[in-house]
Coordinates of C-alpha atoms in Angstrom, one line a residue:
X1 CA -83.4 58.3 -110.2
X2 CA -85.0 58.8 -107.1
X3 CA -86.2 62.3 -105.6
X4 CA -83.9 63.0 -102.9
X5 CA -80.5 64.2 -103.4
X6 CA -79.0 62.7 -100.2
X7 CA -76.0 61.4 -100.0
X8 CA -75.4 58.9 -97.4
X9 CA -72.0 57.7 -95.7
X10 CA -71.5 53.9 -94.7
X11 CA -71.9 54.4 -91.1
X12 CA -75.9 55.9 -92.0
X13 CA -76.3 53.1 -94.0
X14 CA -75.4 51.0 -91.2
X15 CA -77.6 52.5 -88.9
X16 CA -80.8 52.6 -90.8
X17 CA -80.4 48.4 -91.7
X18 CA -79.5 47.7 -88.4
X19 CA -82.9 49.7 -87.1
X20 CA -84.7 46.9 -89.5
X21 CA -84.7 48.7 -92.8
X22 CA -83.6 46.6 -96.2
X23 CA -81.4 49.0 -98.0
X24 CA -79.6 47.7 -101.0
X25 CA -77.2 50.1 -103.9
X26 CA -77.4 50.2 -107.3
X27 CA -75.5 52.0 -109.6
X28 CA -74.4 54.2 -107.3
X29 CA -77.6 55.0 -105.5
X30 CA -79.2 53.6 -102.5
X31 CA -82.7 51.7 -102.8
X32 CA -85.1 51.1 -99.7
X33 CA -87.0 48.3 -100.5
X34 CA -90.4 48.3 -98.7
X35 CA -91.4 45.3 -96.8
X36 CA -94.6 45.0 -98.8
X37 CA -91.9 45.0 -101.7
X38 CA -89.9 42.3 -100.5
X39 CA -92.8 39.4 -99.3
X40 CA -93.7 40.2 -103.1
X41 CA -90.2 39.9 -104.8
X42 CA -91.2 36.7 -107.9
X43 CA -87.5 35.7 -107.4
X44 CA -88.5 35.1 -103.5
X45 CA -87.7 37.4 -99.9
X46 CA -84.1 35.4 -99.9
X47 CA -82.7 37.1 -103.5
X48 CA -83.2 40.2 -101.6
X49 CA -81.6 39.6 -98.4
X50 CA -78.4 38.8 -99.6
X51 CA -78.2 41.8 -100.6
X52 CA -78.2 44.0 -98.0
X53 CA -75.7 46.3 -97.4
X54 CA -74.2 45.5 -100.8
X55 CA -73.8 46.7 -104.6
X56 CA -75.9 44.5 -105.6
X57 CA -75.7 46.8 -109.6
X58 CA -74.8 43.7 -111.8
X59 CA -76.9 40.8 -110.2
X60 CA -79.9 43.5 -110.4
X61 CA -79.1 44.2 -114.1
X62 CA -78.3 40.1 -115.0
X63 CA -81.6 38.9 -113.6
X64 CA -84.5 41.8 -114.5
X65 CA -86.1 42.7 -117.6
X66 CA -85.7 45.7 -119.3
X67 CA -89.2 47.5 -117.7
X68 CA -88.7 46.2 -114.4
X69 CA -84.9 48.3 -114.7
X70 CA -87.0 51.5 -114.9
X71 CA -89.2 50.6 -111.8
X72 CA -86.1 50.2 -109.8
X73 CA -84.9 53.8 -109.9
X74 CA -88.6 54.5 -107.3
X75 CA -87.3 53.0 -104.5
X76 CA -83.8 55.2 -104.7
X77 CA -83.7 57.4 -101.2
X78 CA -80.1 59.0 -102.6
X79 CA -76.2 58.9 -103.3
X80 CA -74.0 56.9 -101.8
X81 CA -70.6 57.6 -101.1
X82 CA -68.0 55.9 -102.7
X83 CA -64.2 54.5 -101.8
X84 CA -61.8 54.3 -104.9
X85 CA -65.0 54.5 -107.2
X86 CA -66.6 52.0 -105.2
X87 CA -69.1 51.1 -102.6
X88 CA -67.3 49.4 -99.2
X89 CA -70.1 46.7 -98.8
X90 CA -71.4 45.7 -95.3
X91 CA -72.0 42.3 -94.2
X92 CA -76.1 41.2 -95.6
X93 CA -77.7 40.1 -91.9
X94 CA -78.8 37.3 -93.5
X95 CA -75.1 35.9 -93.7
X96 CA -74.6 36.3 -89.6
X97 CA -77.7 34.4 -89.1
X98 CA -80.3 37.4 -88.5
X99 CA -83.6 38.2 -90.2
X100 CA -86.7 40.1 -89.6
X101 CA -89.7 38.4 -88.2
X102 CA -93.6 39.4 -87.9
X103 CA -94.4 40.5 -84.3
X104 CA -97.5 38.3 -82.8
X105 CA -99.8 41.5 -83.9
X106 CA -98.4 41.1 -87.6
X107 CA -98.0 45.2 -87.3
X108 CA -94.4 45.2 -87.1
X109 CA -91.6 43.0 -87.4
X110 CA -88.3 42.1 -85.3
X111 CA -85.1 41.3 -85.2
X112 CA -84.6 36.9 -84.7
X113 CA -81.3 34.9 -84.6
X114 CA -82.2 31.9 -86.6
X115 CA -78.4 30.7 -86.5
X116 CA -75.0 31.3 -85.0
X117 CA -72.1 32.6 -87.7
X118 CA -68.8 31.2 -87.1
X119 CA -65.8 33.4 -88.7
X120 CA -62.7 31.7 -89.7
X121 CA -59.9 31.6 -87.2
X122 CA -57.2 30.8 -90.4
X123 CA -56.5 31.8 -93.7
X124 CA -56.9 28.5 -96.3
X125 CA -57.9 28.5 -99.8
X126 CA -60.9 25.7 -98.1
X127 CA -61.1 28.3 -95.0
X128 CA -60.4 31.9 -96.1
X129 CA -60.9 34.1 -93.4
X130 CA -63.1 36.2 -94.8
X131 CA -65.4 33.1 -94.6
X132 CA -68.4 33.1 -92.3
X133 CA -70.5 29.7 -92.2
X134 CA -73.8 29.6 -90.0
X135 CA -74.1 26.6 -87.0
X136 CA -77.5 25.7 -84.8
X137 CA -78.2 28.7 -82.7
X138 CA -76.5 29.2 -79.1
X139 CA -77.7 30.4 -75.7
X140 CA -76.5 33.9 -75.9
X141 CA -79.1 36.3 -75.3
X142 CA -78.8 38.8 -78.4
X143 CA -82.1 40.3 -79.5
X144 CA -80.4 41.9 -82.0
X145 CA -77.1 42.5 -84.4
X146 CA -74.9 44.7 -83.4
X147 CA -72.5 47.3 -85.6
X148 CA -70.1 44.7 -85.9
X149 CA -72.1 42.5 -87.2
X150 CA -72.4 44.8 -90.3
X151 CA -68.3 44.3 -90.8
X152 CA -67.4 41.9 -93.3
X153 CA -64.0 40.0 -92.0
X154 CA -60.8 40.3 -93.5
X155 CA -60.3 39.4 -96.9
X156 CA -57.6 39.1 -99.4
X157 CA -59.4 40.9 -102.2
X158 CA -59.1 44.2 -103.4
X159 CA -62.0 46.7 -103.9
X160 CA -60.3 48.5 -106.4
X161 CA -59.6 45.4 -109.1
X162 CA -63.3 44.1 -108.0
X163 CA -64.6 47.0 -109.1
X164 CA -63.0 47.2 -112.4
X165 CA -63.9 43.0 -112.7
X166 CA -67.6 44.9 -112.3
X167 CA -67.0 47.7 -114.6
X168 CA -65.8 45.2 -117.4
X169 CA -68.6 42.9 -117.1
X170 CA -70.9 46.1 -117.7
X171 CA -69.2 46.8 -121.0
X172 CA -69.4 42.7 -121.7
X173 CA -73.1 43.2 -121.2
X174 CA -73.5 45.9 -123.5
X175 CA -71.4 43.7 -125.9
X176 CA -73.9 40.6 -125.5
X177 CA -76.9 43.4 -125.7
X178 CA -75.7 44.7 -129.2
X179 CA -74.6 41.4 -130.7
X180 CA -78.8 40.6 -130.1
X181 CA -78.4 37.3 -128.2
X182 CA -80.8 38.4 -125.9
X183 CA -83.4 37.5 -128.9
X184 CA -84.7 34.1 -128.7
X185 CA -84.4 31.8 -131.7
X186 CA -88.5 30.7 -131.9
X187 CA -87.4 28.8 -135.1
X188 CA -84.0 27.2 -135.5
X189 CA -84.2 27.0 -131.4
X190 CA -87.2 26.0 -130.5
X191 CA -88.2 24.2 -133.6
X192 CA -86.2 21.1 -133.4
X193 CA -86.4 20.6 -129.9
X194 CA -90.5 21.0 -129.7
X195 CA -90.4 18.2 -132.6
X196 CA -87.4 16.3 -130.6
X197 CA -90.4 16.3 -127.3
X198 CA -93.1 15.2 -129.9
X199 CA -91.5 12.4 -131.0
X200 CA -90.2 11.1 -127.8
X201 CA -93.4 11.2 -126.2
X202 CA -94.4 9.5 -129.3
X203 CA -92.3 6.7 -129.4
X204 CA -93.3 6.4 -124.9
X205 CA -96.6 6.0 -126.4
X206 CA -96.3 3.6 -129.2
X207 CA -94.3 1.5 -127.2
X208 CA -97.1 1.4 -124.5
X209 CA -99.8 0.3 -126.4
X210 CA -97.9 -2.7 -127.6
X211 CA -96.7 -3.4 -124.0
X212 CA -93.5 -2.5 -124.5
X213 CA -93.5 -0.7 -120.9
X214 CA -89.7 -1.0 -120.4
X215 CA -89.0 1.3 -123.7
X216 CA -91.9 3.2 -123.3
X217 CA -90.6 3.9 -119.6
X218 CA -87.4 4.7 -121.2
X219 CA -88.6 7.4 -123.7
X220 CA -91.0 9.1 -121.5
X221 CA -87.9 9.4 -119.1
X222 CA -85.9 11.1 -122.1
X223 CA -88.8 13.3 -123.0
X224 CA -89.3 14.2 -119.2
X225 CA -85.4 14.7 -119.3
X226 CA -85.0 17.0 -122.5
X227 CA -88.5 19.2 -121.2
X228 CA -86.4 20.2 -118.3
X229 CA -84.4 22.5 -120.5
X230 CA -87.2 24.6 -121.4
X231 CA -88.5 25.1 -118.2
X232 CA -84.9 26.3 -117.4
X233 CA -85.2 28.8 -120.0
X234 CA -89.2 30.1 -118.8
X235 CA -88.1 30.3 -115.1
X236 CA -85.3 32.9 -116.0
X237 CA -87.6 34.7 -118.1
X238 CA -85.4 33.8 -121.5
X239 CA -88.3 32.3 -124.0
X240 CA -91.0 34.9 -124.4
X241 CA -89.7 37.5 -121.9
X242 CA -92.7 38.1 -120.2
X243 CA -92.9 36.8 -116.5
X244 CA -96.9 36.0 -116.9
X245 CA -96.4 34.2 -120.4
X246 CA -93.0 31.9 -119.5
X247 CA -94.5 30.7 -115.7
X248 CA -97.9 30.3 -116.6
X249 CA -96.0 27.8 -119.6
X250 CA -93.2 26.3 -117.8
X251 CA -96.2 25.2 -115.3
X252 CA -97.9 23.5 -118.0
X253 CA -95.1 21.6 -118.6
X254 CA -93.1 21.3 -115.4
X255 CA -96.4 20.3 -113.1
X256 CA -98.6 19.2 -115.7
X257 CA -96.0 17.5 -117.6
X258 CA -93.2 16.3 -115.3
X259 CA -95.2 16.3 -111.9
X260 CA -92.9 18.8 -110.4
X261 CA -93.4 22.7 -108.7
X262 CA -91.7 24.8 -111.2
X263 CA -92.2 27.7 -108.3
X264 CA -90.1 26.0 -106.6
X265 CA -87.4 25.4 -108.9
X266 CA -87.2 29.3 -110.0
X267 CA -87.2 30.0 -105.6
X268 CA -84.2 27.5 -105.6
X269 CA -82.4 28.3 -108.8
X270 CA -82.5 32.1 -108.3
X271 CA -80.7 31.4 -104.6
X272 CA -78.0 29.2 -106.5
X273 CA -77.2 31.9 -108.9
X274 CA -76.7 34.5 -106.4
X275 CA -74.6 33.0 -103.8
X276 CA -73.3 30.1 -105.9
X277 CA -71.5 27.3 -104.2
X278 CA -71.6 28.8 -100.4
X279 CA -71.9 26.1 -98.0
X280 CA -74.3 27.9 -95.4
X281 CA -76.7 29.3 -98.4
X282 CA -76.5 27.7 -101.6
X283 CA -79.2 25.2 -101.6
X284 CA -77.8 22.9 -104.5
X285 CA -75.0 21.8 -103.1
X286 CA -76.5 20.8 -99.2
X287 CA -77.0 17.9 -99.8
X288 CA -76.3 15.7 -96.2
X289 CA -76.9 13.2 -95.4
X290 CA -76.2 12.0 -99.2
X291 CA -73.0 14.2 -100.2
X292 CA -70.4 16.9 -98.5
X293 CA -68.8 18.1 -101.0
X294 CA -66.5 20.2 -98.8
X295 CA -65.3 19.0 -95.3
X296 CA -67.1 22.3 -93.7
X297 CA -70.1 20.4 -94.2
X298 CA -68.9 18.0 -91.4
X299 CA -69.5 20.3 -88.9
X300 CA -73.2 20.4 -88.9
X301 CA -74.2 23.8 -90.7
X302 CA -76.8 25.2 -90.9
X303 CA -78.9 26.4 -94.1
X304 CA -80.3 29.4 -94.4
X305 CA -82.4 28.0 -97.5
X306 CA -84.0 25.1 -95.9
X307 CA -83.8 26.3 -92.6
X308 CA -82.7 23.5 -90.8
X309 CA -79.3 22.5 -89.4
X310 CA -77.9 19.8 -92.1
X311 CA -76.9 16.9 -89.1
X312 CA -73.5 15.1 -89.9
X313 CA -75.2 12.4 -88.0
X314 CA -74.4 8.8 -87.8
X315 CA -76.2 7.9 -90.8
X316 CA -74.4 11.0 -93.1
X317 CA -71.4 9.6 -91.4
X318 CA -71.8 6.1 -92.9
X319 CA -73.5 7.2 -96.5
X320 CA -70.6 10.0 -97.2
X321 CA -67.8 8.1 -96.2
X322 CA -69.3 6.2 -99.2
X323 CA -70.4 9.0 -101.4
X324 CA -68.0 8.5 -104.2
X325 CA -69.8 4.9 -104.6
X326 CA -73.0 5.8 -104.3
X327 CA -73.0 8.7 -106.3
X328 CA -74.7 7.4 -109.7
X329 CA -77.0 5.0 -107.5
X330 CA -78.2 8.0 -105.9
X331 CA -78.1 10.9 -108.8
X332 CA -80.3 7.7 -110.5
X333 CA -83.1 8.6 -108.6
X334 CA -82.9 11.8 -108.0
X335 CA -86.2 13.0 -109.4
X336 CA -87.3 12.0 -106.6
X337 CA -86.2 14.0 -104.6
X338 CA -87.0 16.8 -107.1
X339 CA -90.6 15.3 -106.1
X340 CA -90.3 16.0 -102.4
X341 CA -88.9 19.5 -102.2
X342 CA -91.5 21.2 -104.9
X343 CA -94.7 19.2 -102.7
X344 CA -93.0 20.6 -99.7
X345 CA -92.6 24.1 -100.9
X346 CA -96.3 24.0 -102.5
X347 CA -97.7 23.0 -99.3
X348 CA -95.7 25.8 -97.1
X349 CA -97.1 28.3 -99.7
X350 CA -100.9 27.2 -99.0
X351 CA -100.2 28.4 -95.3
X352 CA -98.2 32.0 -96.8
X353 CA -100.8 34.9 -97.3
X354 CA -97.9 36.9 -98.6
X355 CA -97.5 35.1 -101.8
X356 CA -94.9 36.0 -104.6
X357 CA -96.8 38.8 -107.2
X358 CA -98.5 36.4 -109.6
X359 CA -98.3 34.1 -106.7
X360 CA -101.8 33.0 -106.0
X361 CA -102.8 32.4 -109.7
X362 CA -99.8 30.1 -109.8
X363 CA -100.1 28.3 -106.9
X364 CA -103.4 27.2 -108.1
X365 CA -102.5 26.4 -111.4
X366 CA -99.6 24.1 -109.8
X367 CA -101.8 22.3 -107.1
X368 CA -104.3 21.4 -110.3
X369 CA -101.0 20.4 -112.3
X370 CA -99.5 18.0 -109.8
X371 CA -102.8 16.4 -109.5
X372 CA -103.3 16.0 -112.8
X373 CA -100.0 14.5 -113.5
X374 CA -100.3 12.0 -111.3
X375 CA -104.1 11.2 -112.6
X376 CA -102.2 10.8 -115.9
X377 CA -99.6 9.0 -114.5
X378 CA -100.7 7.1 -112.0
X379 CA -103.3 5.3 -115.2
X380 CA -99.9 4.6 -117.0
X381 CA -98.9 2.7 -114.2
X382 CA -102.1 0.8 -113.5
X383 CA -101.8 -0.2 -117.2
X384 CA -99.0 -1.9 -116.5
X385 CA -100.6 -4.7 -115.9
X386 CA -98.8 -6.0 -112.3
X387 CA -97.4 -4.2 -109.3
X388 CA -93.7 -5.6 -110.4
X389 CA -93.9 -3.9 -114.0
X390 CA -95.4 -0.5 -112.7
X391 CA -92.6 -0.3 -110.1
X392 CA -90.0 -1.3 -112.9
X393 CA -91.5 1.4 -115.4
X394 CA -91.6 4.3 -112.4
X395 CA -87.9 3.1 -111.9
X396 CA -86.7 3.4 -115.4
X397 CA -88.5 6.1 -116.0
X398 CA -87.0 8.4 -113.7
X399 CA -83.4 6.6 -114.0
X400 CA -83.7 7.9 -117.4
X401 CA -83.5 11.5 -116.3
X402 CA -80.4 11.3 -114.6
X403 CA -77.8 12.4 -117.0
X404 CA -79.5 15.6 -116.6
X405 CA -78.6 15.5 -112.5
X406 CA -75.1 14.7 -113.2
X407 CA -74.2 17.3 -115.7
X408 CA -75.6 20.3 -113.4
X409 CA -72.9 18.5 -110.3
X410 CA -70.5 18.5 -113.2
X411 CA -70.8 22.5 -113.3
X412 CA -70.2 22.9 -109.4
X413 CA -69.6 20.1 -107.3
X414 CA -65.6 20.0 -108.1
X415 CA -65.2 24.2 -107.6
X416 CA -64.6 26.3 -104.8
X417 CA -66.9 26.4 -102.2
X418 CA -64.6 29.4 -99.8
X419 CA -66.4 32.0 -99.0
X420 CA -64.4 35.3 -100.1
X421 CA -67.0 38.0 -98.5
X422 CA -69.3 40.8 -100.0
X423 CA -66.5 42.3 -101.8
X424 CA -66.3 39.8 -104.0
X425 CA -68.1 41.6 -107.8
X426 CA -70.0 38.6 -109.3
X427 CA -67.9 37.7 -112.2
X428 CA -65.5 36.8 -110.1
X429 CA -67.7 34.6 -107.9
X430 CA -69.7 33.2 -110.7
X431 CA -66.2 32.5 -112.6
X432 CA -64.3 30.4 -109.4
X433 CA -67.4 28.8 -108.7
X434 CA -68.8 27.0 -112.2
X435 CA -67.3 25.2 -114.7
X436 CA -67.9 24.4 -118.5
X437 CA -68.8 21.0 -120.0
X438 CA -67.1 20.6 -123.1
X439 CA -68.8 18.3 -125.2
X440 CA -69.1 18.2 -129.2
X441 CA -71.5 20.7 -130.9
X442 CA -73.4 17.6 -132.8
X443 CA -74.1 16.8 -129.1
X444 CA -75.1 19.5 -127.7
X445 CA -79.2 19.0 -127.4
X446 CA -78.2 16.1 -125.1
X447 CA -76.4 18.4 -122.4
X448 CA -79.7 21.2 -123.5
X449 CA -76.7 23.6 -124.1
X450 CA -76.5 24.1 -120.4
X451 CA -73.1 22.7 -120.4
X452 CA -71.7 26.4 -121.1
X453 CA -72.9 26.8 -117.6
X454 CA -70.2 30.0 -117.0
X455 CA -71.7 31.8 -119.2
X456 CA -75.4 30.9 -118.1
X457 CA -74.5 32.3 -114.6
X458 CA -72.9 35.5 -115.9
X459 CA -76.4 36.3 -118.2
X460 CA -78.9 33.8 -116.6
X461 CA -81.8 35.8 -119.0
X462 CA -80.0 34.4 -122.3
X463 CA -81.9 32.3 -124.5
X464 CA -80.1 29.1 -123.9
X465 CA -79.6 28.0 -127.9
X466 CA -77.3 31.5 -127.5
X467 CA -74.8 31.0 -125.3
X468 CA -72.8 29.3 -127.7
X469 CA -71.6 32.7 -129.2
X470 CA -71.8 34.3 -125.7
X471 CA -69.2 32.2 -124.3
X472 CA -66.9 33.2 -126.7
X473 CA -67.1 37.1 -125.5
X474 CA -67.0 35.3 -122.1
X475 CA -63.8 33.7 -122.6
X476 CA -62.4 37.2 -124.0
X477 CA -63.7 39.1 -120.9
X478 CA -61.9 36.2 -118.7
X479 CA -58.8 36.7 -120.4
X480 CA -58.6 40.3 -120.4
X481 CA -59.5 40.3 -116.5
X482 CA -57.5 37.3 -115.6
X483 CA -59.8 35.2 -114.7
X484 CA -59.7 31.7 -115.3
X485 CA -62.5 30.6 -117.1
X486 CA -62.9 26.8 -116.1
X487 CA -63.8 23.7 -118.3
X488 CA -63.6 20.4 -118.2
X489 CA -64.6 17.0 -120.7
X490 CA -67.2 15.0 -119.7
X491 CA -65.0 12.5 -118.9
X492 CA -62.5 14.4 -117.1
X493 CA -65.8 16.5 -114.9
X494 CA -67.0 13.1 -113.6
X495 CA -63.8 12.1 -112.2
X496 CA -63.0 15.9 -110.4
X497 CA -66.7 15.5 -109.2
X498 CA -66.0 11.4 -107.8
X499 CA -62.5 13.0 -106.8
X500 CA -64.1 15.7 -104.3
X501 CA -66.4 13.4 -102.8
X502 CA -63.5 10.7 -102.6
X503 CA -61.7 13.3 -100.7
X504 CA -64.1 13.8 -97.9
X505 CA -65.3 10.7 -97.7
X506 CA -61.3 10.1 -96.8
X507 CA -61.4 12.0 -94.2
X508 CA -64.8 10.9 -92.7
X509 CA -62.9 7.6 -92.7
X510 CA -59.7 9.4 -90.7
X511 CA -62.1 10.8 -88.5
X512 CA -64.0 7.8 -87.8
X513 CA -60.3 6.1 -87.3
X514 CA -59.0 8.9 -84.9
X515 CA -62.4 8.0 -82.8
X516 CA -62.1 4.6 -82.6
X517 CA -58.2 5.2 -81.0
X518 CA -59.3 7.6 -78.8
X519 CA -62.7 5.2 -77.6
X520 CA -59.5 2.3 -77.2
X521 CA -57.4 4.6 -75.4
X522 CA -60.0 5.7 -72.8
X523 CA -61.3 2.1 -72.5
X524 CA -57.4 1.5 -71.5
X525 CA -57.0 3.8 -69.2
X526 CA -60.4 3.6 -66.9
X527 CA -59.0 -0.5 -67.0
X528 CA -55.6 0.4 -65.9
X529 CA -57.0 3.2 -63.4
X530 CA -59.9 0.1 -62.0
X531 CA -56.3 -2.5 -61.5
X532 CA -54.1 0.2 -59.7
X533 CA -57.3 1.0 -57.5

């Protein structure tokens, strides 16, 4: 692997990322990834950037293909050296709020402060103090991080049992490699959904040419909703295992089909995956002004996805101190939403000239795809016949897709969101932060089998019709580890998920209340200060 024989000590690591390099280990070596490399990375510049500083040996394994492994070994500039068998990680920039930017030439790039990290001041299972959350930049004057920046706060994990989490996961890997559930069932997987998607879209049709819009609405919604699981499975690269072949189909059917940027989607997802559940960087659960799932989320953070600072304005105040009773209204239409984020990210990449590899091709394809979807769609709705009826069959239409929004809440929204630092190994992240469905077998196709969402996170590639007979080595590796290996009934998810937001919506409402007291006792005392005057 690699040419050089170097070895290199923490402190030179240190040195070289804070001089601007992106420097990343694996398996023990250290890989400089180019900056040509990284405007190019398909799973986006962000996937990277978390990275640096870190082991980043499992999430590397879990998320490439086989022939992209052995192109990984090019970009090794040596040996690192190791504590207790282990790599000491530093903190990625990205989580203190830095990143590179172009100079005005475009020659070179630079250090910017996009955001301001704020480091815990106690030690709570909600506020660890290894947690660092970003806030709106400050006035200070730094052009640039600083050694300390590099060092990851205090945490209460050990590098030594983290490392052995790591080490078993490997071996569970090679166990979910041999049992060959990395091969997709074409046939008995594929089969009965591609004729469960035929007939749906059927039934939508026959029930539109005999104006039966509301059932047609209905089924189109259910066909849109079960498609969604096979794009899932094409933007991880699980169907054909080619990265050309699955995004060149899951655009077909995600743009052409459903109207939405699967490029998007696989930019999103692949962020969720890798820093699951973290308030300041996990895009899938930022979702103010709607929801706070946590009460960090009242303090205005910012996201290093979206790039924006997520307000806890007036009007989040109002709608999450209501969130536990708006939740299905809103998760109802939340397609639409789906709608605004993939045309937002399509139109930011017609102004990028350093598209993803395959990235041009596919932006295309997606522009022509939206368009036609709504040429397509847009007639559907014109058949209708009246304003009133096309609104109604837009409505139910995309109401019908929301069982599919709740269940993916279900997995997250009701886990930890505490950030526990670099030296966390990913089983352990991916294990406190998602949850299992349980639902019966006969039942499955309903829930797409992404209700065994653990074991989705821990081997994102795996054909989805698989994971049934992973999770069971899963659940084996969790108890040999002692991890806990969460679950919960349908039933029982949907009232942990209305629980959390209950529970912060209770405290916007004590908030609000400590406010108003405050406001009455100022009012007081300026009257009693005007009367003694």
């Amino acid at each position: 692997m690699g040419a050089t024989t170097q070895t290199w000590s923490r402190e030179a690591v240190a040195a070289r990322i804070l001089a601007g390099e992106h420097l990343i280990v694996y398996n023990g070596h250290l890989l400089r990834i180019p900056p040509s490399w990284l405007e190019a990375h398909p799973g986006g510049t962000l996937a990277l950037l978390h990275f640096v500083g870190r082991d980043a040996s499992d999430e590397i394994e879990a998320y490439h293909l086989d022939h992209t492994l052995h192109i990984i070994p090019r970009y090794s500039i040596g040996r690192v050296e190791l504590t207790d068998g282990a790599w000491e990680p530093l903190l990625p920039p990205v989580m203190s709020g830095w990143v590179r930017k172009r100079t005005a030439d475009g020659k070179s790039s630079e250090w910017f402060s996009e955001a301001t990290p704020q480091r815990s001041a106690v030690d709570t299972p909600l506020s660890p103090s290894s947690q660092i959350l970003l806030v709106s930049k400050d006035d200070s004057s730094r052009l640039a991080p600083e050694r300390a920046t590099l060092e990851p706060p205090p945490t209460s994990l050990s590098l030594k049992l983290q490392a052995q989490h790591s080490q078993a996961y490997k071996q569970l890997h090679k166990r979910i490699i041999d049992a060959g559930l990395y091969k997709t069932p074409f046939l008995t997987g594929y089969g009965p959904e591609v004729l469960r998607y035929t007939l749906l879209g059927c039934i939508s049709a026959y029930a539109y040419q005999h104006s039966w819009f509301m059932t047609s609405a209905l089924f189109l919604g259910l066909m849109w909703h079960q498609l969604v699981f096979t794009v899932h499975d094409l933007g991880h690269m699980g169907v054909t295992h080619n990265w050309a072949v699955d995004r060149l189909l899951s655009i077909l059917i995600a743009d052409y089909i459903g109207g939405l940027s699967v490029g998007w989607w696989v930019e999103n997802h692949n962020i969720h995956h890798i820093v699951t559940n973290h308030p300041s960087h996990d895009p899938d659960i930022e979702h103010l002004p709607f929801f706070a799932i946590s009460p960090v989320f009242l303090t205005s953070l910012w996201s290093s996805y979206y790039k924006r600072t997520m307000w806890f304005d007036r009007f989040a105040q109002f709608a999450v101190a209501i969130q536990h009773k708006l939740f299905y209204l809103i998760m109802a239409f939340a397609r639409f939403n789906l709608y605004v984020n993939s045309y937002a990210f399509l139109l930011k990449k017609a102004f990028d000239t350093r598209r993803a590899r395959g990235g041009r091709w596919a932006w295309g394809l997606e522009i022509l795809g939206i368009a036609f979807f709504w040429w397509w769609f847009g007639r559907v709705l014109y058949g209708c016949g009246s304003w009133q009826m096309a609104l109604a069959y837009l409505l139910v239409s995309h109401a019908a897709t929301s069982p599919l929004h709740v269940q993916i809440v279900l997995s997250h929204f009701s886990m930890s969101t505490a950030d526990l630092g670099p030296t966390e190994s990913f089983p352990h992240r991916q294990l406190r932060t998602t949850t299992d469905v349980i639902c019966d077998e006969s039942i499955g196709f309903i829930h797409g089998g992404l209700h065994l969402q653990v074991t989705h996170h821990l081997f994102p590639r795996l054909p989805r019709h698989n994971l049934k007979r992973a999770s069971l080595l899963v659940k084996e590796f969790a108890q040999e580890q002692g991890l806990t290996y969460a679950e919960f009934g349908f039933i029982d998810g949907n009232a942990e998920v209305i629980g959390v937001l209950r529970g912060v919506a209770e405290q916007v409402k004590l908030m609000g209340k400590v406010a108003n007291v405050e406001a009455k006792e100022t009012i007081e005392k300026r009257l009693t200060q005007k009367k003694v005057a």
